[in-house]
Structures are given as C-alpha cells and as structure tokens.
XYZ file of C-alpha atoms in Angstrom:
412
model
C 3.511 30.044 0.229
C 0.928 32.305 1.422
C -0.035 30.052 4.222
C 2.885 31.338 5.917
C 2.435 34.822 8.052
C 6.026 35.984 7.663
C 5.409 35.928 3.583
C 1.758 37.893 3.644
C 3.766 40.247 6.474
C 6.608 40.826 3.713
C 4.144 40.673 0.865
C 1.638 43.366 2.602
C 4.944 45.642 3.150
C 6.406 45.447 -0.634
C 3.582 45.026 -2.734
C 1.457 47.861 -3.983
C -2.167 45.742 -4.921
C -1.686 44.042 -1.314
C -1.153 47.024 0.666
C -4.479 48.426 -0.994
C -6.203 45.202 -0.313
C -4.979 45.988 3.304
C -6.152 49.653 3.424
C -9.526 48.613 2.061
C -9.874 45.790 4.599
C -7.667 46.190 7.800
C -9.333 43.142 9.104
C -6.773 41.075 6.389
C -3.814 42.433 9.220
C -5.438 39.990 11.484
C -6.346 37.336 9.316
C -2.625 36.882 7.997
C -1.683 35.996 11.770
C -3.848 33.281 11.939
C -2.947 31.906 8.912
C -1.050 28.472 9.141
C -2.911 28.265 12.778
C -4.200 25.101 14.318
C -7.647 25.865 14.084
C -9.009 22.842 15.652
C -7.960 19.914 17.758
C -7.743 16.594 15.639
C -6.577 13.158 16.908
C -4.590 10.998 14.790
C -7.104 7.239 14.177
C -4.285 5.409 15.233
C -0.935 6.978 15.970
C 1.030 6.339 19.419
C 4.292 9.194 20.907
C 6.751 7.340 23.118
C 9.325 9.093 25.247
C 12.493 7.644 27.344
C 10.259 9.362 30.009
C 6.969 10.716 31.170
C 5.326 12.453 28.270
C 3.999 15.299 29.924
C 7.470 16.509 31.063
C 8.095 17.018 26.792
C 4.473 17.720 25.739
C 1.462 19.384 26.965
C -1.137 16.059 27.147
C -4.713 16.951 27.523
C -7.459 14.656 28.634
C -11.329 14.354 27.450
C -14.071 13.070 29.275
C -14.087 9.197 28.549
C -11.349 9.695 26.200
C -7.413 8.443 25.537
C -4.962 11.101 26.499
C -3.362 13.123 23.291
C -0.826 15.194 22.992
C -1.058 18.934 22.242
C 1.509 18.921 19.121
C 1.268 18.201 15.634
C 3.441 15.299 13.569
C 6.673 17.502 12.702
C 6.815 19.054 16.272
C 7.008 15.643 17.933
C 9.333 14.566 15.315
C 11.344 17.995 16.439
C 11.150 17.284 20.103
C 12.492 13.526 19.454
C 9.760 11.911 20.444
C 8.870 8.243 18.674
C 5.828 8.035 16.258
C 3.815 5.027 15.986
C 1.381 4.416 13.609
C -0.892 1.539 14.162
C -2.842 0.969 11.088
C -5.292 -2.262 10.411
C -5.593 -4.637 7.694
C -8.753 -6.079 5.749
C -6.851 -8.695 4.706
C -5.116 -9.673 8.160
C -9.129 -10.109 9.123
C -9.802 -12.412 5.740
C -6.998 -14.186 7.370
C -7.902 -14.655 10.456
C -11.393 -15.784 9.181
C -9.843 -18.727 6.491
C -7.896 -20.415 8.748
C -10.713 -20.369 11.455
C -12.985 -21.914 8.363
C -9.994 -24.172 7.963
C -9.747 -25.039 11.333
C -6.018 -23.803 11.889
C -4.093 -21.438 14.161
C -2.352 -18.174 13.537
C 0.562 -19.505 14.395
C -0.128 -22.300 11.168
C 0.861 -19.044 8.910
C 3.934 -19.189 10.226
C 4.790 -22.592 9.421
C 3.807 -22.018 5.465
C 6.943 -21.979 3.277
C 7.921 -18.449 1.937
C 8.727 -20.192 -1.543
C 5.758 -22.482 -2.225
C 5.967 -23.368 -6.151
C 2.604 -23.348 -6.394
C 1.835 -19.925 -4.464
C 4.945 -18.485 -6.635
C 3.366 -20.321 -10.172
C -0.025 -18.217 -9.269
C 1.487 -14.888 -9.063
C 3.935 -15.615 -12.266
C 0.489 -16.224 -13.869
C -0.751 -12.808 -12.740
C -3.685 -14.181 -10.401
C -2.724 -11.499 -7.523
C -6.415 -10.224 -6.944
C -6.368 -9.819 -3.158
C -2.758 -10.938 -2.619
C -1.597 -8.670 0.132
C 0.544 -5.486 -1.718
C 0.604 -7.360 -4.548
C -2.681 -6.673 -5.900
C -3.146 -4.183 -8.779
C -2.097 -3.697 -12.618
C 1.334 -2.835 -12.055
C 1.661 -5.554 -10.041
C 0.768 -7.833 -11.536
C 2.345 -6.991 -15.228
C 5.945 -6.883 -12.956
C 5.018 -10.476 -11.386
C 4.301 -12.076 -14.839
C 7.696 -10.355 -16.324
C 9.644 -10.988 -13.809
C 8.410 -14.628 -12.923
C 9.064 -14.763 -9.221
C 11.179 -17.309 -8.007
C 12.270 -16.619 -4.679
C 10.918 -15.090 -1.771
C 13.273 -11.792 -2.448
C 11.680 -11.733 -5.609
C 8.373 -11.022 -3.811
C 9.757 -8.707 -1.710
C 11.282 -6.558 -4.559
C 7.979 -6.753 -6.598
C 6.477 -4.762 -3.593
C 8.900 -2.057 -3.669
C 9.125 -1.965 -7.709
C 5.481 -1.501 -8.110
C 5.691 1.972 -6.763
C 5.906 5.797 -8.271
C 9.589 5.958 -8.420
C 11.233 2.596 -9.876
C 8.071 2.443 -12.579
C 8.991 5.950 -13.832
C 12.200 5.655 -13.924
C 13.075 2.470 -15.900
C 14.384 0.702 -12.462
C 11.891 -2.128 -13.187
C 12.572 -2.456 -16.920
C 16.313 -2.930 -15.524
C 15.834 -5.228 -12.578
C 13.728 -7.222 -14.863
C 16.240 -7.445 -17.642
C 18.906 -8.606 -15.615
C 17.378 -11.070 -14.075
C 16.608 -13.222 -16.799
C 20.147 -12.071 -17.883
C 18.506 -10.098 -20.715
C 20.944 -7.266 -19.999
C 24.574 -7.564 -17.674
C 24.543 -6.394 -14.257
C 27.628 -4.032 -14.364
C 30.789 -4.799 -12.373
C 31.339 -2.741 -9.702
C 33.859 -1.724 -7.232
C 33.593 -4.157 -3.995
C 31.926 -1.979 -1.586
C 29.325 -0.415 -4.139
C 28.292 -4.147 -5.312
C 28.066 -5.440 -1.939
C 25.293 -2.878 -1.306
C 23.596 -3.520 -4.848
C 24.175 -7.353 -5.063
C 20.642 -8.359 -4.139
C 18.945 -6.755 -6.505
C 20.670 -7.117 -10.071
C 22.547 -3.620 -9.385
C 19.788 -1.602 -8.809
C 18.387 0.577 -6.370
C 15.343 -0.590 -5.122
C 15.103 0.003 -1.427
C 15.753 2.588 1.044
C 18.657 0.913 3.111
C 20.479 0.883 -0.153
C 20.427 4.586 -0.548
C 21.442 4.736 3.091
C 24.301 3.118 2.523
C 24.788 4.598 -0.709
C 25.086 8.190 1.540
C 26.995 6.760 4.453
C 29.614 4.987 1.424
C 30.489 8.817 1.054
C 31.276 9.445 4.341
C 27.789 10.911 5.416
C 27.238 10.828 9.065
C 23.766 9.188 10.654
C 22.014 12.847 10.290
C 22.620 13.561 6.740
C 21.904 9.317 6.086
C 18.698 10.013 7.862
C 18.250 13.137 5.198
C 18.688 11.025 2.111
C 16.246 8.764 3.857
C 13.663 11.327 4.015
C 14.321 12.546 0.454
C 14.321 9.394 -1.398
C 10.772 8.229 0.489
C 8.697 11.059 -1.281
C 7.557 11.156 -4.630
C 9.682 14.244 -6.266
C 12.822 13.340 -3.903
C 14.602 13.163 -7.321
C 15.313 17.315 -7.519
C 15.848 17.551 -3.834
C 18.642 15.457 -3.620
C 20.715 17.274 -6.387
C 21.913 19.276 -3.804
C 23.829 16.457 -2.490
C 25.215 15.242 -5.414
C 28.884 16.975 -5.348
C 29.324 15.350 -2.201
C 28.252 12.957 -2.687
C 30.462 12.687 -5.524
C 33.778 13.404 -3.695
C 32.794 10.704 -0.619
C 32.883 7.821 -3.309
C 35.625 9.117 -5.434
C 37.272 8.821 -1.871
C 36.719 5.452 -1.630
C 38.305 4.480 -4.819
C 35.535 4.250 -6.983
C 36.025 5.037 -10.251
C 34.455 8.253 -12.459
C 31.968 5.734 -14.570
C 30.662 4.082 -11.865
C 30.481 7.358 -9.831
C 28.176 8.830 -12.520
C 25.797 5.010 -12.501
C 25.868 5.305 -8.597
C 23.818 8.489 -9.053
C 21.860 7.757 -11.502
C 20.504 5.156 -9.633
C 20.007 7.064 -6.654
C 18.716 9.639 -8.491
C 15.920 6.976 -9.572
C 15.440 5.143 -6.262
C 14.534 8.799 -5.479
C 11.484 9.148 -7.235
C 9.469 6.869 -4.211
C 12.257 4.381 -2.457
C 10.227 1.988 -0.572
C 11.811 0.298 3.087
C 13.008 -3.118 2.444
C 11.966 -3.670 5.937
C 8.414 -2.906 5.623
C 8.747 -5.159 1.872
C 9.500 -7.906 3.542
C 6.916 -7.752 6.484
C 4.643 -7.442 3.285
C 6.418 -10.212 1.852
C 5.417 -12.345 4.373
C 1.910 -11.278 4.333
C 1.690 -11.268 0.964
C 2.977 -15.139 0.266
C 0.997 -15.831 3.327
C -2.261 -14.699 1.083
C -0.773 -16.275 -1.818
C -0.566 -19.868 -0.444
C -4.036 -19.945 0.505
C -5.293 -18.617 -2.290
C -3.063 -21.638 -4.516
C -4.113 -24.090 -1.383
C -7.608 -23.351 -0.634
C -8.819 -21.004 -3.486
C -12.890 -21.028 -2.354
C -12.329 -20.019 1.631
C -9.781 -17.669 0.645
C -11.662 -15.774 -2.370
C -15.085 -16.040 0.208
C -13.381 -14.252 3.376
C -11.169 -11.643 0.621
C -14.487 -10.500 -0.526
C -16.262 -10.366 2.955
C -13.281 -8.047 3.723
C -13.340 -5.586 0.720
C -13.413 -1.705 1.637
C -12.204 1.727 0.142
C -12.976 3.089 -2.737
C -15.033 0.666 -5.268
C -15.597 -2.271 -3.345
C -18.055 -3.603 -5.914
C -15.227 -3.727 -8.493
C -12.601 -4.715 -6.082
C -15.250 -7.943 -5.104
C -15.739 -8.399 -8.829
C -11.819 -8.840 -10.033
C -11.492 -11.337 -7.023
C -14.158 -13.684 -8.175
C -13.513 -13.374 -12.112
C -10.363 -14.571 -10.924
C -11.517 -17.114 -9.441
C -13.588 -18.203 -12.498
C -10.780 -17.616 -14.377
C -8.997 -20.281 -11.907
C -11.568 -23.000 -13.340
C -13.902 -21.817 -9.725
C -17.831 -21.818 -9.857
C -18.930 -18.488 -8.746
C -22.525 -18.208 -8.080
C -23.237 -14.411 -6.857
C -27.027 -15.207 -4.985
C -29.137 -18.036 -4.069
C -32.423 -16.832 -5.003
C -34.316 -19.243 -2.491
C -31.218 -19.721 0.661
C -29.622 -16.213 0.411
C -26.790 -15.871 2.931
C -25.683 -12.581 4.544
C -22.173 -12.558 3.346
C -19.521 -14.650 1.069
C -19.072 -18.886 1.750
C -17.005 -21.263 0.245
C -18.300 -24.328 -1.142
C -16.576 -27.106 -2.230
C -12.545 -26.466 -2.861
C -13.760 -24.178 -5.961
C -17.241 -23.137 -5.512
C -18.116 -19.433 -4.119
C -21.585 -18.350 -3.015
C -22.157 -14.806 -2.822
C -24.863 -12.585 -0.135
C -26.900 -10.191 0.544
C -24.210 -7.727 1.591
C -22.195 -7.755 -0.992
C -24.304 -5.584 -3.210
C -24.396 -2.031 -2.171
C -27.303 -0.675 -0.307
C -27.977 -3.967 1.430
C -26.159 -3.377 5.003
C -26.747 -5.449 8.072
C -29.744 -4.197 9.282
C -31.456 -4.845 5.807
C -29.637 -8.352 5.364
C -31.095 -9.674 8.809
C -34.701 -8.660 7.973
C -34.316 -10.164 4.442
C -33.054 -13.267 5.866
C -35.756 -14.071 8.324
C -38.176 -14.107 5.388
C -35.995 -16.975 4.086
C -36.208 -19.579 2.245
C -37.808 -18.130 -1.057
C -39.773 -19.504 -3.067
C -38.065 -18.169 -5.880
C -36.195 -14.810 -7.755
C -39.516 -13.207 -7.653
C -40.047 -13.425 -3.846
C -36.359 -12.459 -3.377
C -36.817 -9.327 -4.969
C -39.456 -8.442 -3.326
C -38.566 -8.619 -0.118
C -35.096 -6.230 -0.911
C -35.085 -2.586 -0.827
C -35.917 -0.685 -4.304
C -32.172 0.458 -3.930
C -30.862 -3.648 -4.396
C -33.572 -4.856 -6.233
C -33.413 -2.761 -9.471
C -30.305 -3.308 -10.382
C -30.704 -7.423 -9.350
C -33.505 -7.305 -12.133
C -31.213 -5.922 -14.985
C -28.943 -8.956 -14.147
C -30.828 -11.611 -14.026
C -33.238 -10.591 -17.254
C -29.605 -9.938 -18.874
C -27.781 -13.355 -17.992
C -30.946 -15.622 -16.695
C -29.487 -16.579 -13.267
C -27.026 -15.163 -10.723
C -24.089 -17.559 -11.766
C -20.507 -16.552 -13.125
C -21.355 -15.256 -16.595
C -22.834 -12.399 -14.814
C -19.214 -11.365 -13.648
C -18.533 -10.287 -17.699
C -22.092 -8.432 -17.289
C-alpha cells in the first residue's frame, strides 16, 4: 500500500497527479521516506525474546533508567532473526480462581485434582449456564454447548476452537455437531487421512490437523509451518489456494482417492477461515472445566469472585449476565445492602450473592473506603447520600423502579 516507500517512489515516477503533488510540495520527497518508519519506541506489556545465546550478540538491547532491558526490533524482525517470542498475558479469571478456593479454604494444587468430566460441571454447560466459564463464555458458545451436549472432556476442548470466525462461517460446526449425535455419517476415509480426522467426527477443527494435512502431501517442516500461519488468520481461506495443486498431487501420492482429495480441501479450506491450536484448546480446556466445576460445586463463591474480576469492555453487563445466571440457577442475588454495604462481591450461603460498592461504575476504591467508614446506614436514604452524584442517580431510578436492590432488579 502506500505505507510502503518503494510504492510512493514508483507512484511519484509514473503518475502524472502525484508528480504535480510533488512539484507543488517537494517536502512530500521526504515524507515518503519516512513512511512505514518506527516513529517511536514502544514496549510490548508482556512479551519475552529468547536466544540459544546472549541477546545482544543478535539484537541491539537498550536499557532505561529503572527499567527492563528491550530489544531494538519489532515482532516480524525477531521472528526473521529466529529468535523465540513469548507472550505472557494474565487472566481475570485465573485471579477469581485463586480467590474461591482461598474462600474455600483449598490449594491450587486442589484444581488439579478436579475431574475433567464432572457430570454435573458438563450438565451446566449442556444447559447453556457458561457466564464466566473460562473461553466458554459468550453466545456462540453457548448455542454450540447446548447443541452439541458435551460429554467428554474433548468435547470441551473442541467447543473452544468451534466457537471461532472460521468453523462458524463455514458450516464446520453445523457438521461436527451433526455427526456427533450421528445426525449425518462421518465419511470413510483412506487410513492415513482418518487417522488425522478421527477425533473430531472428520472435520477440521484444529491447527495440528492442517499440519498434518500439509506434511500428508509431502510438505517439508517450512512449508507445514506456512499452512500454519495461513490457516491461524481470519481470511487464510484465499491465501492458501495457492497451495492447493500441490497439495493435490502429495495426497493423490499417497493413494488417496479423487473424492476424498476434493473433501480433504474443502475442509482445509474451512479450517482456514480461523484454525485455532488444539494445544492452547486444551490448556483452555482445563481452565475452562476448572471454572465449570466450581461454578456446578460452589455456585455463590464462584459467581462473587467472577464478578469481583470483571474487566474490558462493558463490565456492568458482563457482571449482570453472571448474576442473572445465577438467579436463573434458583441463586438469591441481592445487588446492595442499603445499611452494611461491602466494597466488593461475597458469597452467602451456597446460593446467595451480595453485591458492593464497586461494582457500580464511578464508585472506585478511594470512594468505596470513604463510603464505608460512614457505615452502617440507617437506611437507602443515608446510603445515597453519602455516594457521589455520579452512583447515586442512577441507584435512585432502581430502587423507585423495583423497591429494593434484590434480583428483580437484574431484568431492570
């Protein structure tokens, strides 16, 4: 495009309109060098380069003043120069976590003792209850969950990968679906092409199966690690036409017949809209049953620390879903004590949620802990006037709407 100076170069040489913008303003000779410049140093919140040896010998590495060393490329040059990226990225929910089974008195290492395949935790998310259920959460989600009744932990793990751009645009979870419930026949294949397809009704769900898919026809690690890139990006689907003749002539090669040349792919060609890792899906997996269980198990401390932990974009919504959820669960969801407010979320009782201060916007810490020392109130009245304008507005509407704070204010 014309972020690149080799384009505006050609395009100021060839073009009549650009070479009079040029004449008129020979500043624009200058400018189209520094296009597609670094123009500022950035550091990445959380990513990590590892080298077989010192870094500085591949990469420049500056330092700043009381800060962590960085290196002096970009993502795709490190990537050129072979060096490892890591990105460390937290969790919200890894925090509600850690904060129900302190409530509950357990250990991290209790998580890993939960079964994978809990009835129970697997009933909930056939039901569709997968508000704050680690990559699980959401619409699609939850419509796949209560089609496909999960079963299994692999079930799980495939819902995480099928609730993504690619498979739900291209039919892959209508088929997966289907075939499960032996609504539609999974296809015989030749041996080598089912082996890779056998776990998941065959269809393409997961990255490693269009890996193999690609190294099936004979493509070495490289051109694997190609497919790779092109099938993890939405729009991979017209990039990896290119490949397809070859693709073609590597399975033919191996004996597989015409027809199931032609479903092989088709299927790729699907995966290719968004493949997700089946390694990262079942690191989710893990997570995500872990969140399930406790929410089956212990449904007030979970729902309490999942809405302490709510961020991005509408949290207020986001806290909302989780505790109609919870009502809808047969839970007593009370969203303020007007006379013992509390600064955030607390269970009580094995159903019963009590919500606080800072879980309606514009009441942050600082306001919460002044509020609080006025405590207890004698009633709504003194509440309200001891919150910001900002909080205690909207708190009015509410309470004149529904005549208390309890759950019938979550349909408000």
């Amino acid at each position: 495009g014309l972020h690149d100076y080799s384009v505006l170069k050609r395009l100021f040489a060839t073009n009549e309109i650009a070479q009079k913008c040029l004449a008129a303003c020979p500043e624009l000779a200058v400018a189209a060098q520094l296009e597609g410049q670094v123009r500022q140093m950035s550091v990445h919140a959380g990513g990590a380069l590892v080298d077989s040896h010192p870094l500085h010998e591949t990469v420049a590495v500056g330092t700043r003043p009381g800060k962590e060393r960085t290196a002096q490329v970009d993502m795709h040059t490190a990537a050129a120069q072979g060096l490892l990226k890591i990105d460390l990225l937290g969790s919200r929910t890894l925090t509600a976590l850690a904060e129900a089974i302190r409530e509950l008195g357990k250990t991290p290492e209790w998580l890993y003792s939960l079964p994978l395949e809990d009835p129970a935790a697997l009933q909930l998310l056939a039901d569709g209850h997968n508000a704050a259920v680690f990559q699980l959460q959401g619409r699609a989600a939850g419509r796949i969950m209560q089609e496909l009744r999960p079963e299994t932990f692999d079930d799980v793990v495939a819902v995480s990968a099928l609730a993504r751009p690619g498979p739900l645009q291209s039919g892959g979870v209508r088929h997966f679906i289907a075939r499960k419930h032996w609504h539609e026949p999974i296809p015989e294949l030749q041996p080598e092409l089912a082996e890779i397809l056998r776990g998941t009704y065959g269809t393409v769900v997961f990255q490693e199966q269009c890996m193999a898919l690609a190294a099936l026809a004979g493509f070495d690690l490289p051109d694997v690690h190609k497919i790779r890139k092109l099938v993890s990006k939405i729009g991979g689907a017209d990039a990896i036409g290119e490949y397809r003749e070859r693709l073609a002539r590597g399975w033919f090669a191996r004996g597989i017949p015409t027809s199931q040349i032609s479903e092989a792919y088709r299927q790729l060609e699907r995966a290719a809209g968004y493949a997700f890792c089946q390694a990262h899906a079942c690191q989710y997996g893990y997570v995500g049953m872990w969140t399930a269980y406790l929410k089956a198990h212990y449904p007030a401390v979970f729902t309490a620390a999942a809405c302490r932990n709510v961020g991005g974009q509408d949290p207020e919504e986001r806290i909302f879903a989780i505790l109609r959820e919870c009502g809808a669960r047969g839970g007593t969801v009370t969203l303020l004590d007007p006379q013992h407010p509390i600064a955030g979320f607390a269970a009580v009782g094995e159903w019963g949620v009590t919500g606080g201060l800072m879980g309606f916007k514009g009441c942050a810490a600082a306001t919460t802990a002044k509020v609080l020392r006025q405590a207890p109130f004698a009633d709504e009245t003194a509440l309200l006037a001891a919150l910001p304008k900002t909080v205690r507005e909207p708190l009015t509407v509410l309470w004149r709407a529904e005549g208390g704070m309890d759950s019938d204010v979550l349909e408000h």
